[in-house]
mmCIF file of C-alpha atoms in Angstrom:
data_model
loop_
_atom_site.group_PDB
_atom_site.id
_atom_site.type_symbol
_atom_site.label_atom_id
_atom_site.label_comp_id
_atom_site.label_asym_id
_atom_site.label_seq_id
_atom_site.Cartn_x
_atom_site.Cartn_y
_atom_site.Cartn_z
ATOM 1 C CA MET J 408 -161.639 16.308 -27.310
ATOM 2 C CA ALA J 409 -159.649 19.287 -28.471
ATOM 3 C CA LEU J 410 -157.398 21.001 -25.991
ATOM 4 C CA MET J 411 -158.340 24.311 -24.381
ATOM 5 C CA PRO J 412 -157.476 26.107 -21.152
ATOM 6 C CA LYS J 413 -159.564 25.355 -18.048
ATOM 7 C CA ARG J 414 -159.559 28.935 -16.807
ATOM 8 C CA VAL J 415 -158.681 32.132 -18.595
ATOM 9 C CA LYS J 416 -158.372 35.732 -17.522
ATOM 10 C CA HIS J 417 -159.944 37.067 -20.714
ATOM 11 C CA ARG J 418 -162.181 35.276 -23.206
ATOM 12 C CA LYS J 419 -160.787 37.081 -26.228
ATOM 13 C CA SER J 420 -157.236 38.007 -27.119
ATOM 14 C CA GLN J 421 -155.659 40.337 -29.615
ATOM 15 C CA ARG J 422 -154.068 38.819 -32.693
ATOM 16 C CA GLY J 423 -150.461 39.633 -31.827
ATOM 17 C CA ARG J 424 -147.353 39.314 -33.966
ATOM 18 C CA ILE J 425 -144.919 36.450 -34.153
ATOM 19 C CA LYS J 426 -141.436 37.909 -33.932
ATOM 20 C CA GLY J 427 -138.111 36.083 -33.833
ATOM 21 C CA ASN J 428 -137.356 32.457 -33.154
ATOM 22 C CA ALA J 429 -138.201 30.153 -30.280
ATOM 23 C CA THR J 430 -135.758 30.528 -27.435
ATOM 24 C CA ARG J 431 -137.595 28.056 -25.226
ATOM 25 C CA GLY J 432 -139.140 24.702 -26.027
ATOM 26 C CA ASN J 433 -136.780 24.381 -28.968
ATOM 27 C CA HIS J 434 -135.058 21.092 -28.232
ATOM 28 C CA VAL J 435 -136.061 17.522 -27.452
ATOM 29 C CA VAL J 436 -136.596 17.045 -23.720
ATOM 30 C CA PHE J 437 -138.869 14.072 -23.036
ATOM 31 C CA GLY J 438 -138.475 11.652 -25.935
ATOM 32 C CA ASP J 439 -135.749 10.621 -28.349
ATOM 33 C CA PHE J 440 -136.960 12.378 -31.500
ATOM 34 C CA GLY J 441 -138.919 15.532 -32.143
ATOM 35 C CA LEU J 442 -140.864 17.423 -34.759
ATOM 36 C CA GLN J 443 -139.649 21.007 -34.932
ATOM 37 C CA THR J 444 -141.344 23.805 -36.806
ATOM 38 C CA VAL J 445 -139.298 25.972 -39.131
ATOM 39 C CA GLN J 446 -142.055 28.546 -39.532
ATOM 40 C CA GLY J 447 -144.041 30.646 -37.151
ATOM 41 C CA GLY J 448 -147.814 30.366 -37.030
ATOM 42 C CA TRP J 449 -150.895 29.275 -35.152
ATOM 43 C CA VAL J 450 -151.601 25.594 -34.620
ATOM 44 C CA SER J 451 -155.238 25.128 -33.715
ATOM 45 C CA ALA J 452 -156.416 22.739 -31.012
ATOM 46 C CA ALA J 453 -158.157 20.621 -33.666
ATOM 47 C CA THR J 454 -154.889 20.360 -35.608
ATOM 48 C CA ILE J 455 -152.954 19.342 -32.504
ATOM 49 C CA GLU J 456 -155.547 16.651 -31.882
ATOM 50 C CA ALA J 457 -155.452 15.520 -35.520
ATOM 51 C CA GLY J 458 -151.683 15.196 -35.268
ATOM 52 C CA ARG J 459 -151.973 13.223 -32.051
ATOM 53 C CA ILE J 460 -154.463 10.798 -33.605
ATOM 54 C CA ALA J 461 -152.325 10.371 -36.729
ATOM 55 C CA ALA J 462 -149.288 9.580 -34.596
ATOM 56 C CA GLN J 463 -151.111 7.295 -32.170
ATOM 57 C CA GLN J 464 -152.638 5.288 -35.007
ATOM 58 C CA TYR J 465 -149.176 4.669 -36.369
ATOM 59 C CA LEU J 466 -147.511 4.001 -33.026
ATOM 60 C CA ARG J 467 -150.367 1.927 -31.591
ATOM 61 C CA ALA J 468 -149.121 0.588 -28.268
ATOM 62 C CA GLU J 469 -145.434 1.113 -29.014
ATOM 63 C CA GLY J 470 -143.464 4.086 -27.846
ATOM 64 C CA ARG J 471 -144.811 7.233 -26.312
ATOM 65 C CA LEU J 472 -145.931 10.491 -27.849
ATOM 66 C CA TYR J 473 -145.451 13.829 -26.129
ATOM 67 C CA ILE J 474 -147.316 16.976 -27.176
ATOM 68 C CA ARG J 475 -145.141 19.995 -26.448
ATOM 69 C CA ILE J 476 -147.546 22.803 -27.366
ATOM 70 C CA PHE J 477 -150.831 23.948 -25.857
ATOM 71 C CA PRO J 478 -153.504 26.213 -27.355
ATOM 72 C CA HIS J 479 -153.607 29.174 -24.990
ATOM 73 C CA LYS J 480 -154.855 31.714 -27.500
ATOM 74 C CA SER J 481 -158.532 32.158 -28.327
ATOM 75 C CA VAL J 482 -159.229 33.164 -31.907
ATOM 76 C CA THR J 483 -162.477 34.969 -32.603
ATOM 77 C CA SER J 484 -164.491 35.198 -35.776
ATOM 78 C CA ILE J 485 -167.536 37.081 -37.016
ATOM 79 C CA PRO J 486 -170.419 34.906 -38.342
ATOM 80 C CA LEU J 487 -171.008 34.673 -42.083
ATOM 81 C CA GLU J 488 -173.262 37.224 -43.768
ATOM 82 C CA THR J 489 -172.868 39.640 -40.900
ATOM 83 C CA ARG J 490 -172.190 43.302 -41.498
ATOM 84 C CA MET J 491 -168.859 44.619 -40.292
ATOM 85 C CA GLY J 492 -168.677 46.410 -36.977
ATOM 86 C CA LYS J 493 -170.741 45.736 -33.847
ATOM 87 C CA GLY J 494 -167.672 44.782 -31.902
ATOM 88 C CA LYS J 495 -165.292 41.862 -31.787
ATOM 89 C CA GLY J 496 -166.560 38.431 -32.798
ATOM 90 C CA GLU J 497 -167.052 35.452 -30.528
ATOM 91 C CA PRO J 498 -164.304 32.889 -29.757
ATOM 92 C CA ASP J 499 -164.172 30.395 -32.622
ATOM 93 C CA PHE J 500 -161.251 28.124 -31.772
ATOM 94 C CA TRP J 501 -158.149 27.872 -29.626
ATOM 95 C CA ALA J 502 -154.651 27.965 -31.032
ATOM 96 C CA ALA J 503 -151.039 27.530 -29.951
ATOM 97 C CA VAL J 504 -148.702 30.271 -31.115
ATOM 98 C CA VAL J 505 -145.498 28.693 -32.413
ATOM 99 C CA ARG J 506 -142.287 30.418 -33.354
ATOM 100 C CA PRO J 507 -139.679 28.952 -35.707
ATOM 101 C CA GLY J 508 -137.754 26.357 -33.709
ATOM 102 C CA THR J 509 -140.588 25.240 -31.445
ATOM 103 C CA VAL J 510 -140.773 21.481 -30.888
ATOM 104 C CA LEU J 511 -144.370 20.434 -31.515
ATOM 105 C CA TYR J 512 -144.286 16.714 -30.722
ATOM 106 C CA GLU J 513 -141.792 14.227 -29.355
ATOM 107 C CA ILE J 514 -141.593 10.449 -29.551
ATOM 108 C CA GLY J 515 -139.719 8.085 -27.267
ATOM 109 C CA GLY J 516 -139.239 4.340 -27.157
ATOM 110 C CA VAL J 517 -139.223 3.636 -30.898
ATOM 111 C CA THR J 518 -136.524 3.311 -33.532
ATOM 112 C CA GLU J 519 -135.505 6.302 -35.603
ATOM 113 C CA ALA J 520 -137.012 4.773 -38.745
ATOM 114 C CA ALA J 521 -140.374 4.332 -37.005
ATOM 115 C CA ALA J 522 -140.246 7.839 -35.571
ATOM 116 C CA ARG J 523 -139.505 9.281 -39.030
ATOM 117 C CA LEU J 524 -142.450 7.474 -40.583
ATOM 118 C CA CYS J 525 -144.722 8.528 -37.758
ATOM 119 C CA PHE J 526 -143.693 12.175 -38.018
ATOM 120 C CA THR J 527 -144.109 12.083 -41.798
ATOM 121 C CA ARG J 528 -147.772 11.151 -41.304
ATOM 122 C CA LEU J 529 -148.119 13.770 -38.621
ATOM 123 C CA ALA J 530 -146.392 16.504 -40.638
ATOM 124 C CA HIS J 531 -149.096 16.342 -43.302
ATOM 125 C CA LYS J 532 -151.577 17.644 -40.737
ATOM 126 C CA MET J 533 -149.480 20.621 -39.706
ATOM 127 C CA PRO J 534 -150.102 24.144 -41.025
ATOM 128 C CA VAL J 535 -146.384 24.963 -40.751
ATOM 129 C CA LYS J 536 -143.253 23.497 -42.292
ATOM 130 C CA VAL J 537 -141.619 21.084 -39.909
ATOM 131 C CA ARG J 538 -138.534 18.962 -39.662
ATOM 132 C CA PHE J 539 -137.304 15.910 -37.827
ATOM 133 C CA ILE J 540 -134.790 16.359 -35.017
ATOM 134 C CA ARG J 541 -132.986 14.083 -32.582
ATOM 135 C CA ARG J 542 -132.172 14.502 -28.933
ATOM 136 C CA ARG J 543 -129.036 16.570 -28.452
ATOM 137 C CA ALA J 544 -125.938 14.825 -27.108
ATOM 138 C CA MET J 545 -125.130 17.455 -24.435
ATOM 139 C CA MET G 959 -108.294 9.044 -23.949
ATOM 140 C CA ALA G 960 -109.557 12.603 -23.968
ATOM 141 C CA GLU G 961 -110.401 14.252 -27.259
ATOM 142 C CA VAL G 962 -107.754 16.739 -28.457
ATOM 143 C CA LEU G 963 -108.996 20.158 -29.565
ATOM 144 C CA GLN G 964 -106.757 22.622 -31.387
ATOM 145 C CA VAL G 965 -107.411 26.113 -30.048
ATOM 146 C CA GLU G 966 -106.207 29.594 -30.859
ATOM 147 C CA VAL G 967 -106.168 32.633 -28.630
ATOM 148 C CA ARG G 968 -108.859 35.066 -29.759
ATOM 149 C CA GLN G 969 -108.316 38.803 -29.666
ATOM 150 C CA SER G 970 -111.594 39.801 -31.260
ATOM 151 C CA ARG G 971 -114.611 40.409 -29.062
ATOM 152 C CA GLY G 972 -118.227 41.281 -29.601
ATOM 153 C CA LYS G 973 -121.154 39.791 -31.481
ATOM 154 C CA ARG G 974 -120.099 40.967 -34.933
ATOM 155 C CA ASN G 975 -116.679 39.373 -34.648
ATOM 156 C CA SER G 976 -118.194 36.240 -33.141
ATOM 157 C CA ARG G 977 -120.590 35.948 -36.063
ATOM 158 C CA ARG G 978 -117.720 36.378 -38.525
ATOM 159 C CA MET G 979 -115.819 33.649 -36.723
ATOM 160 C CA ARG G 980 -118.778 31.273 -36.885
ATOM 161 C CA ARG G 981 -119.189 31.927 -40.587
ATOM 162 C CA ALA G 982 -115.485 31.163 -41.050
ATOM 163 C CA GLY G 983 -115.827 27.794 -39.287
ATOM 164 C CA THR G 984 -114.671 28.505 -35.740
ATOM 165 C CA ILE G 985 -116.536 28.831 -32.468
ATOM 166 C CA PRO G 986 -115.731 31.433 -29.813
ATOM 167 C CA ALA G 987 -114.818 29.828 -26.506
ATOM 168 C CA VAL G 988 -113.499 30.851 -23.115
ATOM 169 C CA LEU G 989 -111.169 29.102 -20.672
ATOM 170 C CA TYR G 990 -111.268 29.872 -16.964
ATOM 171 C CA GLY G 991 -110.776 28.354 -13.538
ATOM 172 C CA HIS G 992 -108.116 27.509 -10.943
ATOM 173 C CA GLY G 993 -107.803 31.201 -10.064
ATOM 174 C CA GLU G 994 -105.875 31.866 -13.263
ATOM 175 C CA GLU G 995 -106.512 34.421 -15.935
ATOM 176 C CA THR G 996 -109.525 33.966 -18.233
ATOM 177 C CA VAL G 997 -108.481 33.337 -21.832
ATOM 178 C CA SER G 998 -110.666 33.894 -24.889
ATOM 179 C CA LEU G 999 -110.225 31.096 -27.401
ATOM 180 C CA ALA G 1000 -111.367 29.992 -30.815
ATOM 181 C CA VAL G 1001 -111.944 26.325 -31.612
ATOM 182 C CA ARG G 1002 -112.733 24.622 -34.913
ATOM 183 C CA THR G 1003 -116.466 23.977 -35.311
ATOM 184 C CA ASP G 1004 -116.092 20.491 -36.806
ATOM 185 C CA ALA G 1005 -113.693 19.381 -34.077
ATOM 186 C CA MET G 1006 -115.967 20.690 -31.358
ATOM 187 C CA GLN G 1007 -119.034 19.060 -32.847
ATOM 188 C CA ALA G 1008 -117.166 15.760 -33.125
ATOM 189 C CA ALA G 1009 -116.207 15.985 -29.446
ATOM 190 C CA VAL G 1010 -119.834 16.620 -28.497
ATOM 191 C CA ARG G 1011 -121.028 13.800 -30.735
ATOM 192 C CA HIS G 1012 -118.622 11.425 -29.022
ATOM 193 C CA GLY G 1013 -119.923 12.499 -25.626
ATOM 194 C CA SER G 1014 -116.616 13.958 -24.404
ATOM 195 C CA HIS G 1015 -116.793 15.922 -21.179
ATOM 196 C CA VAL G 1016 -113.083 16.434 -20.543
ATOM 197 C CA VAL G 1017 -110.964 17.504 -23.516
ATOM 198 C CA GLU G 1018 -107.286 18.105 -24.059
ATOM 199 C CA LEU G 1019 -106.644 21.602 -25.398
ATOM 200 C CA ALA G 1020 -103.684 21.914 -27.761
ATOM 201 C CA GLY G 1021 -102.180 24.757 -29.731
ATOM 202 C CA ALA G 1022 -102.164 28.166 -28.086
ATOM 203 C CA VAL G 1023 -103.150 26.649 -24.735
ATOM 204 C CA GLN G 1024 -102.068 23.177 -23.666
ATOM 205 C CA GLN G 1025 -104.238 22.013 -20.829
ATOM 206 C CA SER G 1026 -107.013 19.649 -19.805
ATOM 207 C CA ALA G 1027 -110.387 21.292 -19.675
ATOM 208 C CA LEU G 1028 -113.911 20.364 -18.769
ATOM 209 C CA ILE G 1029 -116.697 21.421 -21.127
ATOM 210 C CA ARG G 1030 -118.636 23.369 -18.533
ATOM 211 C CA GLU G 1031 -121.329 24.950 -20.696
ATOM 212 C CA MET G 1032 -122.363 25.233 -24.310
ATOM 213 C CA GLN G 1033 -124.681 27.650 -26.050
ATOM 214 C CA TRP G 1034 -126.715 26.302 -28.931
ATOM 215 C CA ASP G 1035 -128.535 28.056 -31.730
ATOM 216 C CA VAL G 1036 -132.321 28.097 -32.014
ATOM 217 C CA TRP G 1037 -132.375 24.943 -34.108
ATOM 218 C CA GLY G 1038 -130.263 22.998 -31.625
ATOM 219 C CA LYS G 1039 -127.784 22.135 -34.363
ATOM 220 C CA GLY G 1040 -125.001 24.691 -34.240
ATOM 221 C CA ILE G 1041 -122.824 25.468 -31.242
ATOM 222 C CA LEU G 1042 -122.561 29.197 -30.579
ATOM 223 C CA HIS G 1043 -120.133 29.327 -27.677
ATOM 224 C CA VAL G 1044 -118.271 26.985 -25.352
ATOM 225 C CA ASP G 1045 -117.106 27.445 -21.761
ATOM 226 C CA PHE G 1046 -114.029 25.416 -20.798
ATOM 227 C CA ALA G 1047 -113.048 25.059 -17.144
ATOM 228 C CA ARG G 1048 -109.459 24.163 -16.259
ATOM 229 C CA VAL G 1049 -109.116 20.780 -14.576
ATOM 230 C CA SER G 1050 -106.196 18.740 -13.327
ATOM 231 C CA ALA G 1051 -106.021 14.962 -13.509
ATOM 232 C CA ASP G 1052 -106.542 14.344 -9.788
ATOM 233 C CA GLU G 1053 -109.352 16.851 -9.478
ATOM 234 C CA THR G 1054 -112.903 15.793 -8.724
ATOM 235 C CA VAL G 1055 -115.486 17.251 -11.064
ATOM 236 C CA GLU G 1056 -119.249 17.290 -11.202
ATOM 237 C CA VAL G 1057 -120.655 16.497 -14.634
ATOM 238 C CA VAL G 1058 -124.014 15.646 -16.109
ATOM 239 C CA VAL G 1059 -123.763 12.352 -17.975
ATOM 240 C CA SER G 1060 -126.394 10.916 -20.262
ATOM 241 C CA VAL G 1061 -127.898 7.503 -19.555
ATOM 242 C CA GLU G 1062 -128.336 5.139 -22.497
ATOM 243 C CA LEU G 1063 -130.371 1.942 -22.598
ATOM 244 C CA ARG G 1064 -128.914 -1.072 -24.410
ATOM 245 C CA GLY G 1065 -130.472 -4.352 -25.312
ATOM 246 C CA GLN G 1066 -133.968 -5.740 -25.674
ATOM 247 C CA SER G 1067 -136.202 -6.122 -22.665
ATOM 248 C CA PRO G 1068 -137.995 -9.511 -22.394
ATOM 249 C CA GLY G 1069 -140.980 -7.567 -21.029
ATOM 250 C CA VAL G 1070 -141.591 -6.089 -24.484
ATOM 251 C CA LYS G 1071 -142.407 -9.565 -25.820
ATOM 252 C CA GLU G 1072 -145.046 -9.845 -23.097
ATOM 253 C CA GLY G 1073 -146.754 -6.706 -24.360
ATOM 254 C CA GLY G 1074 -144.986 -4.123 -22.225
ATOM 255 C CA ILE G 1075 -143.149 -0.991 -23.222
ATOM 256 C CA VAL G 1076 -139.841 0.281 -21.892
ATOM 257 C CA GLU G 1077 -140.053 3.834 -20.631
ATOM 258 C CA HIS G 1078 -136.807 5.746 -20.260
ATOM 259 C CA LEU G 1079 -137.501 8.269 -17.540
ATOM 260 C CA VAL G 1080 -134.139 9.552 -16.310
ATOM 261 C CA ARG G 1081 -131.953 10.429 -19.250
ATOM 262 C CA GLU G 1082 -129.234 12.377 -17.472
ATOM 263 C CA VAL G 1083 -127.643 12.091 -14.040
ATOM 264 C CA GLU G 1084 -125.161 14.302 -12.279
ATOM 265 C CA ILE G 1085 -122.114 12.414 -11.079
ATOM 266 C CA GLU G 1086 -119.009 13.382 -9.165
ATOM 267 C CA CYS G 1087 -115.812 11.650 -10.201
ATOM 268 C CA LYS G 1088 -112.159 12.114 -11.079
ATOM 269 C CA ALA G 1089 -111.570 14.258 -14.166
ATOM 270 C CA THR G 1090 -109.672 11.422 -15.810
ATOM 271 C CA SER G 1091 -112.502 8.927 -15.372
ATOM 272 C CA VAL G 1092 -115.537 10.862 -16.588
ATOM 273 C CA PRO G 1093 -117.561 8.407 -18.692
ATOM 274 C CA GLU G 1094 -118.958 9.460 -22.065
ATOM 275 C CA LYS G 1095 -122.296 7.994 -21.043
ATOM 276 C CA LEU G 1096 -123.716 5.499 -18.601
ATOM 277 C CA VAL G 1097 -124.889 2.386 -20.400
ATOM 278 C CA VAL G 1098 -127.710 0.417 -18.810
ATOM 279 C CA ASN G 1099 -128.318 -3.132 -19.958
ATOM 280 C CA ILE G 1100 -132.037 -3.878 -20.131
ATOM 281 C CA ASN G 1101 -131.724 -7.465 -21.331
ATOM 282 C CA HIS G 1102 -132.981 -8.654 -17.931
ATOM 283 C CA LEU G 1103 -135.706 -6.054 -17.452
ATOM 284 C CA LYS G 1104 -138.927 -8.020 -17.151
ATOM 285 C CA LEU G 1105 -142.465 -6.689 -17.232
ATOM 286 C CA GLY G 1106 -143.203 -4.707 -14.077
ATOM 287 C CA GLU G 1107 -139.542 -4.330 -13.136
ATOM 288 C CA ALA G 1108 -137.587 -1.101 -12.880
ATOM 289 C CA ILE G 1109 -133.987 0.060 -12.909
ATOM 290 C CA THR G 1110 -133.247 2.850 -10.432
ATOM 291 C CA VAL G 1111 -130.443 5.380 -10.174
ATOM 292 C CA ALA G 1112 -128.876 3.230 -7.435
ATOM 293 C CA ASP G 1113 -128.542 0.376 -9.978
ATOM 294 C CA LEU G 1114 -126.404 2.421 -12.379
ATOM 295 C CA ALA G 1115 -122.879 1.131 -12.935
ATOM 296 C CA LEU G 1116 -120.678 4.122 -12.116
ATOM 297 C CA PRO G 1117 -116.926 4.400 -12.671
ATOM 298 C CA GLU G 1118 -114.708 3.574 -9.715
ATOM 299 C CA GLY G 1119 -114.821 6.220 -7.007
ATOM 300 C CA ALA G 1120 -117.734 8.070 -8.612
ATOM 301 C CA LYS G 1121 -120.772 9.267 -6.710
ATOM 302 C CA CYS G 1122 -124.180 9.983 -8.126
ATOM 303 C CA HIS G 1123 -126.027 13.094 -6.960
ATOM 304 C CA GLY G 1124 -129.421 11.977 -8.164
ATOM 305 C CA ASP G 1125 -132.186 10.497 -6.030
ATOM 306 C CA PRO G 1126 -131.158 6.811 -5.637
ATOM 307 C CA VAL G 1127 -134.757 5.587 -5.838
ATOM 308 C CA ALA G 1128 -135.561 7.541 -8.994
ATOM 309 C CA ILE G 1129 -136.564 5.183 -11.798
ATOM 310 C CA VAL G 1130 -134.228 5.302 -14.778
ATOM 311 C CA ALA G 1131 -136.235 2.881 -16.885
ATOM 312 C CA HIS G 1132 -139.085 0.503 -16.339
ATOM 313 C CA CYS G 1133 -141.102 -1.957 -18.356
ATOM 314 C CA VAL G 1134 -144.832 -1.437 -17.968
ATOM 315 C CA LEU G 1135 -148.008 -2.231 -19.824
ATOM 316 C CA PRO G 1136 -149.068 0.598 -22.113
ATOM 317 C CA VAL G 1137 -151.715 2.872 -20.653
ATOM 318 C CA ALA G 1138 -154.905 2.767 -22.698
ATOM 319 C CA ALA G 1139 -155.982 6.080 -24.175
ATOM 320 C CA PRO G 1140 -158.773 7.658 -22.078
ATOM 321 C CA GLU G 1141 -162.282 7.268 -23.455
ATOM 322 C CA GLU G 1142 -163.582 10.400 -25.063
ATOM 323 C CA GLU G 1143 -166.542 10.888 -22.743
ATOM 324 C CA GLU G 1144 -166.678 14.619 -22.683
ATOM 325 C CA VAL G 1145 -168.753 15.669 -25.630
ATOM 326 C CA ILE G 1146 -169.012 19.355 -26.302
ATOM 327 C CA GLU G 1147 -172.661 20.279 -26.262
ATOM 328 C CA GLY G 1148 -173.270 22.391 -29.299
ATOM 329 C CA GLY G 1149 -169.570 23.115 -29.498
ATOM 330 C CA GLU G 1150 -169.954 26.023 -27.105
ATOM 331 C CA ALA G 1151 -167.933 24.805 -24.123
ATOM 332 C CA GLU G 1152 -165.773 27.646 -22.980
ATOM 333 C CA PRO G 1153 -163.189 27.937 -20.230
ATOM 334 C CA GLU G 1154 -164.101 29.591 -16.986
ATOM 335 C CA VAL G 1155 -163.234 33.277 -16.940
ATOM 336 C CA ILE G 1156 -161.297 34.259 -13.834
ATOM 337 C CA GLY G 1157 -163.314 36.833 -11.929
ATOM 338 C CA GLY G 1158 -166.190 36.732 -14.398
ATOM 339 C CA ARG G 1159 -168.631 34.368 -12.669
ATOM 340 C CA LYS G 1160 -167.844 35.715 -9.200
ATOM 341 C CA GLU G 1161 -169.046 39.134 -10.181
ATOM 342 C CA GLU G 1162 -172.236 37.692 -11.664
ATOM 343 C CA GLU G 1163 -173.014 35.787 -8.469
ATOM 344 C CA GLU G 1164 -172.433 38.861 -6.362
ATOM 345 C CA GLY G 1165 -174.785 40.795 -8.625
ATOM 346 C CA GLU G 1166 -177.504 38.145 -8.242
ATOM 347 C CA ALA G 1167 -177.153 38.109 -4.435
ATOM 348 C CA GLU G 1168 -177.856 41.793 -4.308
#
């Protein structure tokens, strides 16, 4: 099941702008290796789930996958063949807003070669350019 | 043997000068402590990165300032690759310092062959020890870690005279059976499941009561 918040203050949100780089959530914390975005964008809940499945299928019972992003933003859309106007559309999907530098996923308990292969599979699902990073020494 | 870093005294201040320095291959740094004057320094980027890569906590400054120093704090860029700034704190050989040291697992757990996985839970611990005996990292041998067993902070092999500030019963690593992924029971009916709106339903109920 795709991720979404349990409770929200408002059902609909404004689109917003993605400015600057990630100053938080931009390094590996839980695992040994991470997948870091180099672009800003929205990652939908379905995409996060697709990435999780792709990684889990590769990892199977080995290692552990950590998802570092959560879709807090509701994205609305107007139905097809509807005239413009008549107010804002209804929530369509939920998305995580990511800035360049955000770590999307982390893996622990596997070798670097396995983590690279796993993230390569996962990266194909992502709507943003990503890169492989390691845990920082200090 | 502490890593030796060649440093120069830096006269330039401000973000523009710092950026120029970084482009030219040096990192702005500062040295303070022991009630002495604070000195602005510049250190070679490659040397500093090598020291970090080797896990050095106490370094030997050479050049404009000749002193032992503890790497107290480092600022990293957004990508976590480049070092932006370093704080050095003066230390003497007999001084006790508090440092955060990484914990590394070595070996192959026999529990893995039985279908378990090794989870590394505590990756850093804060220890208090002599400045001369700060370890680069704490190595934990997991060759004897069987399925269902755990290594705690109290089991860590610390240098002589060192004390660990962490919770002694905290689990550093354990070998457990992998947790099966939860069954996907919750099916969205018509794809219209929505989160609860804070304050929304309450108002509706109040309206109905009236």
